[in-house]
């Protein structure tokens, strides 16, 4: 099968590669580029384990061909950072609130939650539950995930408030 | 959280945050599919599209010639080289059908493997499957256990006449007499539907063979690497000591990743054959076919009771669907795990259970979170509600009346081989009722009914057994596992400690909870303790993680092993302090002279010290070396110093080996029986059949809780799966045996919006069978949630005269039930529990 050359910026690094047009972005990231944090939990676009940020938006990377993502900027959970290069508040909150057990859904959950907090900085429990409907977690029963997202939202708003004051 | 507990130290009972989280949060988790050694080949399995068919010709030449394809093997190619997969539970009189890694004459379910392709990448391997031509001659299929056990049903295996692999009776007392004397008899047919475990990581295997050392390494997403190793070695006739099985990060298991699967055998075989790494990654749709399912019982239940609510007998005739072949513990789940647990938390003197273990043309059924106890608990908890309904009694009152009293423990049900270790059910029930505000709720239920709103309150009390061992009992019940757990504790010369355990974490947080146990037992900080598991090369022996056995068996093994280490360390410290061992006390990283150090002891110490100084000086003079000396200033010696002494000093207490490295095979004295009460409060919309949660309360008792944060997480996850079974999930087949539910498109899994907020609490009744007093908690939620939810929905529907609905209780089912009832008569207000 013929291959195409594509270029992706993944977590800040630009990488060029040859891919067959039918290769899914998630497989290209995992098998082609060795970025294994987006996980594959299904083959029907239902589970959200493969969620990454493409140009800032959360997208299930199993629903996109690698060639379609050519030229875009991709952030996986490896690329999230908080202040001073430490953990992002979402990463901290998931640990704090025990929002993960096996960890398989976690990268996708965090990026989905990231997307929510960008759009809705102060979400209610219901909004969080509704936003996370594209992501399965089979381990946690979601409650601690919801709490982690709430907690991160509070941390982020405090941080923003502090930055306001500093300015 | 204040509690009395069997552990001592600063970590037991603390909500310590998990140390395993960081790697998952930063994308550094390592699951099997994340591993790709250079030159890895990908395997794909061709699966039968028929539920039951004879295999005619298999044409694989075109596939073999495809670019990128390295090899194709069919069932016929393997049958003389790869032995069949054996079940691990051999019940008396059971017929064991042959279970080949690839089918070669007959396929027996949609998904049965027929051939395997190995190619340079996963896309090519999948493509090649399309080029294999198989001539099938379809045979009649049987799908339900009742149907398959009927005379004249199509048979799956020559050596299993009538498809019944075993009949398992569990009887005690005299049910017939109890039924005759009873004031009321309640009968119900209950279907505990087939569910799909659906761990979020599908099963994945990566096998590598090193022809230089003749070692075979299999990475696999499993809960029990040591047993995978034992069984794979046997099947491939490969020397077990040169086979290594590694379970890296495992993305959930819930029992479905416990047993040996054909794909593990296939990858190991292929890697050795081709001398290249071979990886197989299951797709989700494939996992609906190829990974074991759970539950699938038809239960015909009869309960005998007196007018005052005393339950005098229970009888059940059960058809358990085992699928097309017997998987690992498949036969044990509906027999030992289920049949011996049907009386639950109640003192019932007359029990008559008969289980038919039946083979059908469906995927295999084996352990799924709770394995047998959810089916038993559902049976008895639905039955208790039916009795309450019939007698117009409060369901909480019927429970109180029949609970095994606190002073009756250890308690042995008349139909069981095992004794419940401890329990105190009354206060646990009361706590749950109090949390939910039971009396007020019943009142409000009445009021709402006047307004045409239907609130339902469902209670479920449960007990189950966890912490499997002991081996001799298990072996008597036909279970071919040791039942012990292995621990090794190694103290490095620096004083840092590595704990090796034969259990295998798949999300439970062992690295944290085991480190808590060990740090307490060793008097160290958690940072000084590392936990290793899931690799048979690093941990020599083990039985794995299942049956909530990690804390009551694995954790206790670690505790015992740590105690051995401290005992030896104390001897070394005593020697360094020139004291008797008995005079040395150990506390939080320091060995000190206790109060017993009198003048005599001091004199002896001085004498010993002088002698050693002389010897030391002599050695130094001869060798010119500056030998390290023990720091024993102030009559104390630190843990780190003892660790150093254990490795570097030649002057030892007589007869003591150097080193601090101990191991334990801990065989538990008995199993542990956690218990609890769950209350679900739901409102049913009579117009749509929709069910919404108002409250969900879970009060568990698993003895002293090591880490409440992790325990709560386990309870939450279990409840989510339990509610999934109660309201959403169910594997279904069409008449030809093709799955109707074969992906997340058509199999409903609970999402965040489906679930309520869970309110959890604990009572604490320690187990007398182990030194920590701990019991397991991992399966509680899955066991108690389904009856609590179904009892609640049926309670809500009681004004309509509905007495039972089978799971999953979907809005459609509820709506139909209401519609049917309305057709018969208008609902009566009131009614009540
Ligand atoms: S793998 Fe992409 S949604 Fe499941
Ligand atoms: S933590 Fe296991 S699937 Fe979410």
mmCIF file of C-alpha atoms in Angstrom, chain B residues 327-543:
data_model
loop_
_atom_site.group_PDB
_atom_site.id
_atom_site.type_symbol
_atom_site.label_atom_id
_atom_site.label_comp_id
_atom_site.label_asym_id
_atom_site.label_seq_id
_atom_site.Cartn_x
_atom_site.Cartn_y
_atom_site.Cartn_z
ATOM 1 C CA UNK B 327 -12.406 -22.715 31.549
ATOM 2 C CA UNK B 328 -10.117 -22.500 34.632
ATOM 3 C CA UNK B 329 -12.489 -22.186 37.572
ATOM 4 C CA UNK B 330 -15.613 -22.369 35.435
ATOM 5 C CA UNK B 331 -16.906 -25.536 37.127
ATOM 6 C CA UNK B 332 -16.190 -24.259 40.653
ATOM 7 C CA UNK B 333 -18.106 -20.999 40.343
ATOM 8 C CA UNK B 334 -21.681 -22.349 40.277
ATOM 9 C CA UNK B 335 -20.857 -25.301 42.550
ATOM 10 C CA UNK B 336 -18.610 -24.450 45.472
ATOM 11 C CA UNK B 337 -18.725 -20.640 45.156
ATOM 12 C CA UNK B 338 -22.470 -20.486 44.603
ATOM 13 C CA UNK B 339 -24.236 -23.545 45.963
ATOM 14 C CA UNK B 340 -22.582 -23.404 49.365
ATOM 15 C CA UNK B 341 -23.403 -19.715 49.819
ATOM 16 C CA UNK B 342 -27.142 -19.590 49.088
ATOM 17 C CA UNK B 343 -28.194 -19.088 52.694
ATOM 18 C CA UNK B 344 -26.247 -15.826 52.834
ATOM 19 C CA UNK B 345 -26.443 -14.040 56.166
ATOM 20 C CA UNK B 346 -29.316 -16.172 57.446
ATOM 21 C CA UNK B 347 -29.594 -19.129 59.753
ATOM 22 C CA UNK B 348 -31.577 -21.488 57.571
ATOM 23 C CA UNK B 349 -31.635 -25.080 58.734
ATOM 24 C CA UNK B 350 -32.934 -26.844 55.656
ATOM 25 C CA UNK B 351 -31.259 -26.292 52.338
ATOM 26 C CA UNK B 352 -31.508 -28.237 49.127
ATOM 27 C CA UNK B 353 -29.542 -26.922 46.181
ATOM 28 C CA UNK B 354 -28.879 -28.763 42.973
ATOM 29 C CA UNK B 355 -26.774 -27.235 40.240
ATOM 30 C CA UNK B 356 -26.504 -28.497 36.700
ATOM 31 C CA UNK B 357 -23.270 -27.356 35.045
ATOM 32 C CA UNK B 358 -24.172 -27.230 31.363
ATOM 33 C CA UNK B 359 -22.170 -26.761 28.169
ATOM 34 C CA UNK B 360 -23.692 -24.641 25.404
ATOM 35 C CA UNK B 361 -22.646 -23.067 22.100
ATOM 36 C CA UNK B 362 -21.627 -19.778 23.690
ATOM 37 C CA UNK B 363 -18.346 -18.246 24.921
ATOM 38 C CA UNK B 364 -16.929 -19.742 28.101
ATOM 39 C CA UNK B 365 -18.267 -18.565 31.446
ATOM 40 C CA UNK B 366 -15.883 -18.265 34.356
ATOM 41 C CA UNK B 367 -15.009 -16.003 37.265
ATOM 42 C CA UNK B 368 -16.343 -12.467 37.113
ATOM 43 C CA UNK B 369 -16.025 -10.220 40.179
ATOM 44 C CA UNK B 370 -17.703 -12.121 42.989
ATOM 45 C CA UNK B 371 -17.889 -15.372 41.017
ATOM 46 C CA UNK B 372 -20.804 -17.349 42.437
ATOM 47 C CA UNK B 373 -21.484 -15.168 45.460
ATOM 48 C CA UNK B 374 -23.350 -12.512 43.441
ATOM 49 C CA UNK B 375 -25.574 -15.253 42.052
ATOM 50 C CA UNK B 376 -26.144 -16.688 45.549
ATOM 51 C CA UNK B 377 -26.742 -13.297 47.144
ATOM 52 C CA UNK B 378 -29.153 -12.273 44.435
ATOM 53 C CA UNK B 379 -31.111 -15.483 44.950
ATOM 54 C CA UNK B 380 -31.475 -15.206 48.690
ATOM 55 C CA UNK B 381 -31.936 -11.426 48.825
ATOM 56 C CA UNK B 382 -34.693 -11.503 46.233
ATOM 57 C CA UNK B 383 -36.261 -14.428 48.098
ATOM 58 C CA UNK B 384 -36.223 -12.603 51.440
ATOM 59 C CA UNK B 385 -38.029 -9.678 49.838
ATOM 60 C CA UNK B 386 -40.591 -12.040 48.343
ATOM 61 C CA UNK B 387 -41.191 -13.575 51.763
ATOM 62 C CA UNK B 388 -41.601 -10.109 53.295
ATOM 63 C CA UNK B 389 -44.032 -9.150 50.573
ATOM 64 C CA UNK B 390 -46.071 -12.310 51.022
ATOM 65 C CA UNK B 391 -46.270 -11.849 54.793
ATOM 66 C CA UNK B 392 -46.781 -8.075 54.541
ATOM 67 C CA UNK B 393 -43.744 -7.504 56.713
ATOM 68 C CA UNK B 394 -40.987 -4.929 56.511
ATOM 69 C CA UNK B 395 -38.078 -6.448 54.542
ATOM 70 C CA UNK B 396 -35.632 -5.074 57.119
ATOM 71 C CA UNK B 397 -37.524 -6.890 59.847
ATOM 72 C CA UNK B 398 -37.406 -10.222 58.010
ATOM 73 C CA UNK B 399 -33.650 -9.795 57.697
ATOM 74 C CA UNK B 400 -33.167 -8.985 61.383
ATOM 75 C CA UNK B 401 -35.253 -11.981 62.330
ATOM 76 C CA UNK B 402 -33.216 -14.453 60.328
ATOM 77 C CA UNK B 403 -29.646 -13.163 60.711
ATOM 78 C CA UNK B 404 -27.109 -15.615 62.059
ATOM 79 C CA UNK B 405 -26.632 -14.281 65.600
ATOM 80 C CA UNK B 406 -23.294 -12.827 66.589
ATOM 81 C CA UNK B 407 -22.540 -15.592 69.093
ATOM 82 C CA UNK B 408 -23.097 -18.372 66.534
ATOM 83 C CA UNK B 409 -19.715 -17.804 64.839
ATOM 84 C CA UNK B 410 -17.798 -19.679 63.601
ATOM 85 C CA UNK B 411 -20.935 -20.696 61.750
ATOM 86 C CA UNK B 412 -21.273 -23.519 59.283
ATOM 87 C CA UNK B 413 -24.312 -23.527 57.009
ATOM 88 C CA UNK B 414 -25.861 -27.007 56.838
ATOM 89 C CA UNK B 415 -24.987 -27.349 53.143
ATOM 90 C CA UNK B 416 -21.470 -25.944 53.231
ATOM 91 C CA UNK B 417 -17.973 -27.271 53.715
ATOM 92 C CA UNK B 418 -16.656 -23.980 55.091
ATOM 93 C CA UNK B 419 -17.313 -22.144 58.323
ATOM 94 C CA UNK B 420 -18.014 -18.396 58.370
ATOM 95 C CA UNK B 421 -15.236 -16.954 60.512
ATOM 96 C CA UNK B 422 -16.965 -14.000 62.149
ATOM 97 C CA UNK B 423 -19.916 -11.676 61.726
ATOM 98 C CA UNK B 424 -22.146 -9.187 63.450
ATOM 99 C CA UNK B 425 -24.884 -8.434 60.972
ATOM 100 C CA UNK B 426 -27.424 -6.554 63.087
ATOM 101 C CA UNK B 427 -25.467 -3.354 63.800
ATOM 102 C CA UNK B 428 -24.282 -3.272 60.214
ATOM 103 C CA UNK B 429 -27.869 -3.344 58.922
ATOM 104 C CA UNK B 430 -28.936 -0.707 61.438
ATOM 105 C CA UNK B 431 -26.104 1.572 60.404
ATOM 106 C CA UNK B 432 -27.164 1.383 56.758
ATOM 107 C CA UNK B 433 -30.813 2.025 57.655
ATOM 108 C CA UNK B 434 -29.846 4.953 59.798
ATOM 109 C CA UNK B 435 -27.657 6.481 57.098
ATOM 110 C CA UNK B 436 -30.480 6.321 54.608
ATOM 111 C CA UNK B 437 -33.119 7.485 57.086
ATOM 112 C CA UNK B 438 -35.190 4.380 56.611
ATOM 113 C CA UNK B 439 -38.254 5.118 58.737
ATOM 114 C CA UNK B 440 -38.706 8.561 57.175
ATOM 115 C CA UNK B 441 -38.211 7.152 53.722
ATOM 116 C CA UNK B 442 -40.961 4.596 54.186
ATOM 117 C CA UNK B 443 -43.192 7.422 55.321
ATOM 118 C CA UNK B 444 -42.294 9.561 52.320
ATOM 119 C CA UNK B 445 -42.844 6.590 50.016
ATOM 120 C CA UNK B 446 -46.465 6.459 51.180
ATOM 121 C CA UNK B 447 -46.940 10.175 50.700
ATOM 122 C CA UNK B 448 -45.429 10.196 47.231
ATOM 123 C CA UNK B 449 -47.666 7.346 46.153
ATOM 124 C CA UNK B 450 -50.630 9.553 46.860
ATOM 125 C CA UNK B 451 -49.184 11.917 44.261
ATOM 126 C CA UNK B 452 -48.652 9.130 41.757
ATOM 127 C CA UNK B 453 -44.887 9.028 42.317
ATOM 128 C CA UNK B 454 -43.157 5.721 42.838
ATOM 129 C CA UNK B 455 -40.261 5.588 45.228
ATOM 130 C CA UNK B 456 -38.624 2.231 45.897
ATOM 131 C CA UNK B 457 -36.345 1.211 48.735
ATOM 132 C CA UNK B 458 -34.240 -1.913 48.251
ATOM 133 C CA UNK B 459 -32.148 -3.581 50.919
ATOM 134 C CA UNK B 460 -29.571 -6.290 50.388
ATOM 135 C CA UNK B 461 -27.463 -7.878 53.087
ATOM 136 C CA UNK B 462 -24.621 -10.096 52.008
ATOM 137 C CA UNK B 463 -21.807 -12.237 53.189
ATOM 138 C CA UNK B 464 -19.284 -13.920 50.958
ATOM 139 C CA UNK B 465 -15.967 -15.666 51.299
ATOM 140 C CA UNK B 466 -12.655 -14.104 50.470
ATOM 141 C CA UNK B 467 -9.032 -14.977 50.990
ATOM 142 C CA UNK B 468 -8.995 -18.344 49.287
ATOM 143 C CA UNK B 469 -6.834 -20.872 50.749
ATOM 144 C CA UNK B 470 -6.455 -23.091 52.619
ATOM 145 C CA UNK B 471 -5.057 -25.521 50.071
ATOM 146 C CA UNK B 472 -6.158 -28.795 51.639
ATOM 147 C CA UNK B 473 -9.787 -27.694 51.728
ATOM 148 C CA UNK B 474 -9.597 -26.395 48.163
ATOM 149 C CA UNK B 475 -8.006 -29.570 46.927
ATOM 150 C CA UNK B 476 -10.754 -31.597 48.573
ATOM 151 C CA UNK B 477 -13.221 -29.528 46.565
ATOM 152 C CA UNK B 478 -11.325 -30.350 43.378
ATOM 153 C CA UNK B 479 -9.509 -27.019 43.053
ATOM 154 C CA UNK B 480 -6.013 -27.418 41.700
ATOM 155 C CA UNK B 481 -4.393 -24.366 43.235
ATOM 156 C CA UNK B 482 -2.218 -24.268 46.322
ATOM 157 C CA UNK B 483 -4.241 -21.618 48.097
ATOM 158 C CA UNK B 484 -1.156 -20.236 49.849
ATOM 159 C CA UNK B 485 0.569 -17.023 49.002
ATOM 160 C CA UNK B 486 4.265 -16.429 48.787
ATOM 161 C CA UNK B 487 6.187 -13.504 50.157
ATOM 162 C CA UNK B 488 9.871 -12.751 50.251
ATOM 163 C CA UNK B 489 11.355 -9.811 52.076
ATOM 164 C CA UNK B 490 14.848 -8.716 51.167
ATOM 165 C CA UNK B 491 16.715 -6.116 53.182
ATOM 166 C CA UNK B 492 19.438 -4.515 51.116
ATOM 167 C CA UNK B 493 22.790 -3.578 52.714
ATOM 168 C CA UNK B 494 21.560 0.021 52.750
ATOM 169 C CA UNK B 495 18.533 -0.888 54.844
ATOM 170 C CA UNK B 496 16.091 -0.379 51.991
ATOM 171 C CA UNK B 497 13.605 -3.219 51.626
ATOM 172 C CA UNK B 498 12.100 -5.026 48.649
ATOM 173 C CA UNK B 499 8.954 -7.072 49.135
ATOM 174 C CA UNK B 500 8.213 -9.806 46.618
ATOM 175 C CA UNK B 501 4.682 -11.172 46.500
ATOM 176 C CA UNK B 502 3.008 -13.803 44.388
ATOM 177 C CA UNK B 503 -0.190 -11.841 44.020
ATOM 178 C CA UNK B 504 -0.675 -9.745 40.883
ATOM 179 C CA UNK B 505 -2.126 -6.255 40.998
ATOM 180 C CA UNK B 506 -4.444 -5.147 38.238
ATOM 181 C CA UNK B 507 -5.569 -1.823 39.619
ATOM 182 C CA UNK B 508 -6.037 -2.530 43.320
ATOM 183 C CA UNK B 509 -3.028 -0.528 44.507
ATOM 184 C CA UNK B 510 -0.930 -3.304 46.066
ATOM 185 C CA UNK B 511 2.285 -1.312 45.748
ATOM 186 C CA UNK B 512 0.752 1.065 48.267
ATOM 187 C CA UNK B 513 -1.239 -1.180 50.610
ATOM 188 C CA UNK B 514 1.476 -3.852 50.823
ATOM 189 C CA UNK B 515 4.064 -1.179 51.521
ATOM 190 C CA UNK B 516 1.835 0.049 54.359
ATOM 191 C CA UNK B 517 1.707 -3.430 55.886
ATOM 192 C CA UNK B 518 5.437 -3.974 55.464
ATOM 193 C CA UNK B 519 6.510 -0.538 56.680
ATOM 194 C CA UNK B 520 4.455 -1.026 59.836
ATOM 195 C CA UNK B 521 5.725 -4.534 60.442
ATOM 196 C CA UNK B 522 9.325 -3.444 59.869
ATOM 197 C CA UNK B 523 9.024 -0.171 61.734
ATOM 198 C CA UNK B 524 10.183 1.733 58.686
ATOM 199 C CA UNK B 525 8.951 4.546 56.543
ATOM 200 C CA UNK B 526 6.988 3.575 53.429
ATOM 201 C CA UNK B 527 9.639 5.234 51.289
ATOM 202 C CA UNK B 528 12.081 2.537 52.381
ATOM 203 C CA UNK B 529 9.857 -0.242 51.038
ATOM 204 C CA UNK B 530 9.402 -1.281 47.436
ATOM 205 C CA UNK B 531 6.910 -3.901 46.266
ATOM 206 C CA UNK B 532 7.526 -6.268 43.362
ATOM 207 C CA UNK B 533 4.918 -8.554 41.833
ATOM 208 C CA UNK B 534 3.661 -9.887 38.530
ATOM 209 C CA UNK B 535 6.889 -11.405 37.222
ATOM 210 C CA UNK B 536 7.703 -15.059 37.748
ATOM 211 C CA UNK B 537 11.405 -14.417 37.250
ATOM 212 C CA UNK B 538 11.523 -11.909 40.086
ATOM 213 C CA UNK B 539 8.962 -13.587 42.327
ATOM 214 C CA UNK B 540 9.551 -17.312 42.300
ATOM 215 C CA UNK B 541 6.148 -18.529 43.449
ATOM 216 C CA UNK B 542 2.600 -17.348 43.726
ATOM 217 C CA UNK B 543 -1.094 -17.906 43.212
#
